[in-house]
Short mmCIF file of C-alpha atoms and ligand atoms in Angstrom, two decimals:
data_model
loop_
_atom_site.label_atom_id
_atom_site.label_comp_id
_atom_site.label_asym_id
_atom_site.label_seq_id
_atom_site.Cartn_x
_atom_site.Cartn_y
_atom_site.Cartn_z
CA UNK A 5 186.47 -5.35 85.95
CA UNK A 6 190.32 -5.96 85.37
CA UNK A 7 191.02 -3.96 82.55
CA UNK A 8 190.70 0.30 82.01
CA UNK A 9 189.33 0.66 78.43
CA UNK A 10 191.22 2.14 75.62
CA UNK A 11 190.52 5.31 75.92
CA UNK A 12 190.11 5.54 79.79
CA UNK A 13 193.86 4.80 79.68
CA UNK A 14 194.55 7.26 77.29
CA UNK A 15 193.18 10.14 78.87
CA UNK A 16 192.74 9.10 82.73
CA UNK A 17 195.82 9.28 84.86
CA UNK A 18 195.31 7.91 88.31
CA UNK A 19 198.21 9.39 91.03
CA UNK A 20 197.41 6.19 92.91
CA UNK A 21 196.19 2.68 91.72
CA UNK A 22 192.44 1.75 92.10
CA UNK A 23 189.84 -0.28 90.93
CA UNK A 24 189.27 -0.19 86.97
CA UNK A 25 185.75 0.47 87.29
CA UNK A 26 186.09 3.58 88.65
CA UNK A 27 187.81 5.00 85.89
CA UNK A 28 186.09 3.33 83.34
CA UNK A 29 182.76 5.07 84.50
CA UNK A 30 182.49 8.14 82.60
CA UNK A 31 179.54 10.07 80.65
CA UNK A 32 179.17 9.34 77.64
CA UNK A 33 176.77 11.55 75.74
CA UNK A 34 176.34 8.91 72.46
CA UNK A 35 173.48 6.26 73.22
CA UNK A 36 172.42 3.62 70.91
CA UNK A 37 168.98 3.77 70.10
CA UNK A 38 168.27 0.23 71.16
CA UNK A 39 166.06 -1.42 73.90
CA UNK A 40 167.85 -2.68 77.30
CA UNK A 41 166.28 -5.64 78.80
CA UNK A 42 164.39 -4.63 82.41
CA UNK A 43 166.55 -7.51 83.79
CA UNK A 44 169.82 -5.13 83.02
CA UNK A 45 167.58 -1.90 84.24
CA UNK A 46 166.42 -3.68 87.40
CA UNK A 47 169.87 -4.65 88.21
CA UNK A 48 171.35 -0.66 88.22
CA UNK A 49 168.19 0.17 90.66
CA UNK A 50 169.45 -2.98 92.38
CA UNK A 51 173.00 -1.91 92.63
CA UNK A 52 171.83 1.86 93.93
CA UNK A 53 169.91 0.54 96.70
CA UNK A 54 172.96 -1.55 98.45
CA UNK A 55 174.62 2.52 98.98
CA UNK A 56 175.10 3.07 102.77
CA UNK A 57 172.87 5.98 104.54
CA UNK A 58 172.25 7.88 107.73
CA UNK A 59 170.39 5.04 109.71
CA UNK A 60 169.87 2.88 106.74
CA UNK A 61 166.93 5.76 105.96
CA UNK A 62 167.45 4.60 102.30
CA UNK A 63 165.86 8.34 100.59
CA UNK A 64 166.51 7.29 97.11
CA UNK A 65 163.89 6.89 94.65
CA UNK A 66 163.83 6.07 90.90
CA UNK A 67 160.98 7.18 89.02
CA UNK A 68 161.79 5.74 85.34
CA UNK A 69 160.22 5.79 81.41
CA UNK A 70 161.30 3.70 78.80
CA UNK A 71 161.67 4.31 75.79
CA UNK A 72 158.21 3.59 73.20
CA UNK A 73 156.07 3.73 75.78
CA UNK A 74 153.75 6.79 76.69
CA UNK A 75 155.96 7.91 79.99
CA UNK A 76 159.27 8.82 77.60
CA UNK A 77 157.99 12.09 75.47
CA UNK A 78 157.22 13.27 79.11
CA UNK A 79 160.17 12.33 80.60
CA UNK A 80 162.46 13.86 77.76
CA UNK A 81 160.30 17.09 77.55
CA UNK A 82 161.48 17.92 81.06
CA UNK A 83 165.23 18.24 79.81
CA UNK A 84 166.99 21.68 78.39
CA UNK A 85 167.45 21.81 74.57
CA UNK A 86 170.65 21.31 74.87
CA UNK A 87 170.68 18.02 76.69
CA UNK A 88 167.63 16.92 74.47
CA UNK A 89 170.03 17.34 71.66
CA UNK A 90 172.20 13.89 72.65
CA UNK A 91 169.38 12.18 74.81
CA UNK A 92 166.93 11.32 71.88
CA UNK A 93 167.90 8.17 71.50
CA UNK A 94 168.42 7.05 74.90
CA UNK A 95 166.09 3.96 76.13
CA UNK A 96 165.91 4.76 79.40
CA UNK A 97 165.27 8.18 81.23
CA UNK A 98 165.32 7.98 85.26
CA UNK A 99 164.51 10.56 87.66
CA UNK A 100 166.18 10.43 90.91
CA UNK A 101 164.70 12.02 93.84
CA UNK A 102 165.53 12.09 98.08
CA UNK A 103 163.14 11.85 100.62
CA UNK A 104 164.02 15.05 102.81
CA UNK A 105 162.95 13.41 106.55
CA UNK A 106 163.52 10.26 108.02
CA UNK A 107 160.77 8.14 107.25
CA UNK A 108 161.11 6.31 111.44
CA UNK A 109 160.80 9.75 113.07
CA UNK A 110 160.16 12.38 110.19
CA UNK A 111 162.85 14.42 111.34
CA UNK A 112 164.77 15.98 108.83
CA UNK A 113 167.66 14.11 106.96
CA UNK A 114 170.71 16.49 106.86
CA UNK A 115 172.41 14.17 105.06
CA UNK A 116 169.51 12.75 102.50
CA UNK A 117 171.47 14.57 99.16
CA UNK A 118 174.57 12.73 100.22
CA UNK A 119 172.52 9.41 100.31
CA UNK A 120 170.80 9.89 97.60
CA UNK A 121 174.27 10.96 95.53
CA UNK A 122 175.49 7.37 96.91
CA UNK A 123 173.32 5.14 95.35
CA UNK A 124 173.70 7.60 91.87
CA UNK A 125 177.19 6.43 91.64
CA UNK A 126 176.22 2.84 92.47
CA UNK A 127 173.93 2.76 89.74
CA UNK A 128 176.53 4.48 87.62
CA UNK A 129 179.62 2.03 88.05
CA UNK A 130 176.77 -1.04 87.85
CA UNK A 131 175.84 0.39 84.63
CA UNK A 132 179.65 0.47 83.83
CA UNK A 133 180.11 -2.78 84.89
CA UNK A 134 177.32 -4.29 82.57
CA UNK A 135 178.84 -2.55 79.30
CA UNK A 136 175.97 0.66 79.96
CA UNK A 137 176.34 4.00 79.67
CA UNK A 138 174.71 6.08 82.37
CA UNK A 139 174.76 9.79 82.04
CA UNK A 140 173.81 11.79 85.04
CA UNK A 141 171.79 15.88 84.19
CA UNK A 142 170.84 18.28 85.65
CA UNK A 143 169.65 20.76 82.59
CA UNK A 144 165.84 19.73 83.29
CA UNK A 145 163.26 21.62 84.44
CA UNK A 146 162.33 20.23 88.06
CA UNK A 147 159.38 22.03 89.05
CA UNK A 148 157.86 20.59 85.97
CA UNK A 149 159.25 17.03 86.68
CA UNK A 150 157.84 17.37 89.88
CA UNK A 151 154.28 18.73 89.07
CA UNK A 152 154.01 16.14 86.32
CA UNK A 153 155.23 13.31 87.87
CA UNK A 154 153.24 13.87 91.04
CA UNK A 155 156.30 14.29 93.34
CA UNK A 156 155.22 15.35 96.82
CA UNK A 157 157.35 18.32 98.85
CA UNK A 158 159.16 16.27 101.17
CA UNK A 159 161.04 14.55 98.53
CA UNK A 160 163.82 16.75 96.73
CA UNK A 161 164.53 16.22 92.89
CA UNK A 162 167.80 15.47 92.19
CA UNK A 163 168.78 14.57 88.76
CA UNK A 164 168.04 12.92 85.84
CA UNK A 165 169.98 9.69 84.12
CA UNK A 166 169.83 8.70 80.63
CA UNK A 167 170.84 4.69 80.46
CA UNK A 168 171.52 2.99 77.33
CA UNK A 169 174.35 1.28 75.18
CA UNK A 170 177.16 3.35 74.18
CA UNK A 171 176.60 4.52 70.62
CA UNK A 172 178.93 6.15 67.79
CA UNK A 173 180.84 9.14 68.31
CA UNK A 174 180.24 10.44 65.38
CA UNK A 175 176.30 9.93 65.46
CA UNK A 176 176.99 13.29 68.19
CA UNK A 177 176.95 17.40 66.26
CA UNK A 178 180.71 17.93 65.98
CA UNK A 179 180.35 19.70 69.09
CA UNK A 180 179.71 17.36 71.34
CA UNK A 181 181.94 15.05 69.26
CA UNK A 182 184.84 16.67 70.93
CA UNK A 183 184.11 16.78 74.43
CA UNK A 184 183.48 12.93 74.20
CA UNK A 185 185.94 11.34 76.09
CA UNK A 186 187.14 10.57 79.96
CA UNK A 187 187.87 13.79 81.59
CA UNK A 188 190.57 14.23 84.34
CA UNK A 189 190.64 15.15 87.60
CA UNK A 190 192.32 17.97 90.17
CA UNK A 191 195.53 16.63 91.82
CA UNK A 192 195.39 15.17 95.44
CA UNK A 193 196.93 18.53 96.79
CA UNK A 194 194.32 20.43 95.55
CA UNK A 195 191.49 18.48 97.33
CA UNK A 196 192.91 16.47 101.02
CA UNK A 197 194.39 17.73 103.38
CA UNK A 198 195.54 16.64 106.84
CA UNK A 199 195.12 17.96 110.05
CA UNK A 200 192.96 21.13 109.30
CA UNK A 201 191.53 23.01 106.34
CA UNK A 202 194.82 24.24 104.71
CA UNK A 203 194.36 25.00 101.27
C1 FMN B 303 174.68 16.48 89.31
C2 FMN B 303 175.23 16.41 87.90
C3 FMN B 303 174.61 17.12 86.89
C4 FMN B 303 175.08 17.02 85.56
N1 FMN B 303 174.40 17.65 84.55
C5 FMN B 303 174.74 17.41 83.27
C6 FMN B 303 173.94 17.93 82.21
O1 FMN B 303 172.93 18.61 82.42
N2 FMN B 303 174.33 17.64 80.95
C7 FMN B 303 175.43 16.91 80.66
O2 FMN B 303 175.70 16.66 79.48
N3 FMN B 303 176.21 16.38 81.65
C8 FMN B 303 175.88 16.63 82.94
N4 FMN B 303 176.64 16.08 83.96
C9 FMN B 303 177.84 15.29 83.65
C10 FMN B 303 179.13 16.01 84.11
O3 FMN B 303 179.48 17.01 83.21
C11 FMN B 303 180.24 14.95 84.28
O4 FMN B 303 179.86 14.02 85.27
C12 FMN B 303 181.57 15.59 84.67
O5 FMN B 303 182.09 16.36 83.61
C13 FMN B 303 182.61 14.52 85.02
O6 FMN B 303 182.79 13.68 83.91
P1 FMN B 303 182.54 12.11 83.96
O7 FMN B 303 181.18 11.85 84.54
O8 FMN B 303 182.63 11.69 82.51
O9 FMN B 303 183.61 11.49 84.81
C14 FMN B 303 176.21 16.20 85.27
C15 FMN B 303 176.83 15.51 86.32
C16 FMN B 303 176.35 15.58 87.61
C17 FMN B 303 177.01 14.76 88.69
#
């Protein structure tokens, strides 16, 4: 991707220069109520699986429901009211969740969040990449996504993503209408530092 989008440029100021795909990742709440192919969907599970991990343990898993068939109602009943009130129309709902122990040794993974968090964003700038938004919550309820979805205790539920085309602004309450666009970032003063912690 060579180009930052119109309104990635117009509201994301980067101190130093970087790939355009970084910054043109963002999360969008407006999703067109239209089918993605499971060629496009395999490809973001695809791109999530390449993320690097404590000896290649690989804890990501991607539980997913699409849309108009019987796994979405009980995918989007799991979310808050307030994140139900953008992700109706979303075709796809994913639930991520991280295998706590090794699966070699069963020993536990200190680092299986961090993993896991890896392959999100790898999913996330694929999505970019193909034109899809993919818009990462955590307003759910998790103890129910993990009764109902059967997930066992040594696997931790991490978030939810709701995939789809980019819709209309103005299809969002006025609300959410203005909180949709790129949001910044804190300086690079406020978050490296050499040497020693020294801020
Ligand atoms: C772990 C996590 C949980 C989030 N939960 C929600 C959520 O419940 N609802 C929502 O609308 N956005 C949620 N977000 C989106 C964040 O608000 C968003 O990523 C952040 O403001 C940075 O903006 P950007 O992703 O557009 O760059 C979540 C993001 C992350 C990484």
């Amino acid at each position: 991707m060579k180009e930052l989008s119109k309104e990635v440029k117009e509201n994301r100021k980067p101190e130093y220069e970087i790939n355009p795909l970084i910054l043109n990742r963002w999360s969008a709440r407006s999703i067109k109520d239209e089918e993605i192919s499971d060629e496009k969907l395999m490809s973001l599970f695809e791109a999530a699986k390449w993320a690097p991990s404590s000896r290649n343990g690989q804890p990501w898993r991607f539980i997913y429901s699409k849309k108009n068939t019987k796994y979405w109602d009980t995918f989007f009943d799991f979310l808050t009211d307030s994140n139900k009130m953008w992700c109706k129309n979303a075709p796809v709902l994913i639930v991520i969740i991280s295998r706590k122990n090794f699966e070699q040794d069963n020993q536990f993974s200190r680092n299986h969040s961090f993993d896991t968090g890896a392959a999100w964003e790898n999913l996330a700038l694929e999505a970019t990449r193909i034109g899809l938004v993919a818009h990462p919550i955590g307003g759910f309820n998790v103890d129910k996504a993990r009764r109902i979805l059967e997930i066992p205790n040594d696997y931790e539920v991490e978030i939810m993503v709701a995939v789809g085309k980019r819709g209309e602004k103005e299809a969002l309450s006025e609300n959410l209408q203005q909180r949709e666009f790129p949001n910044g970032r804190k300086p690079l003063k406020e978050i490296v530092m050499e040497g020693k912690f020294n801020i």
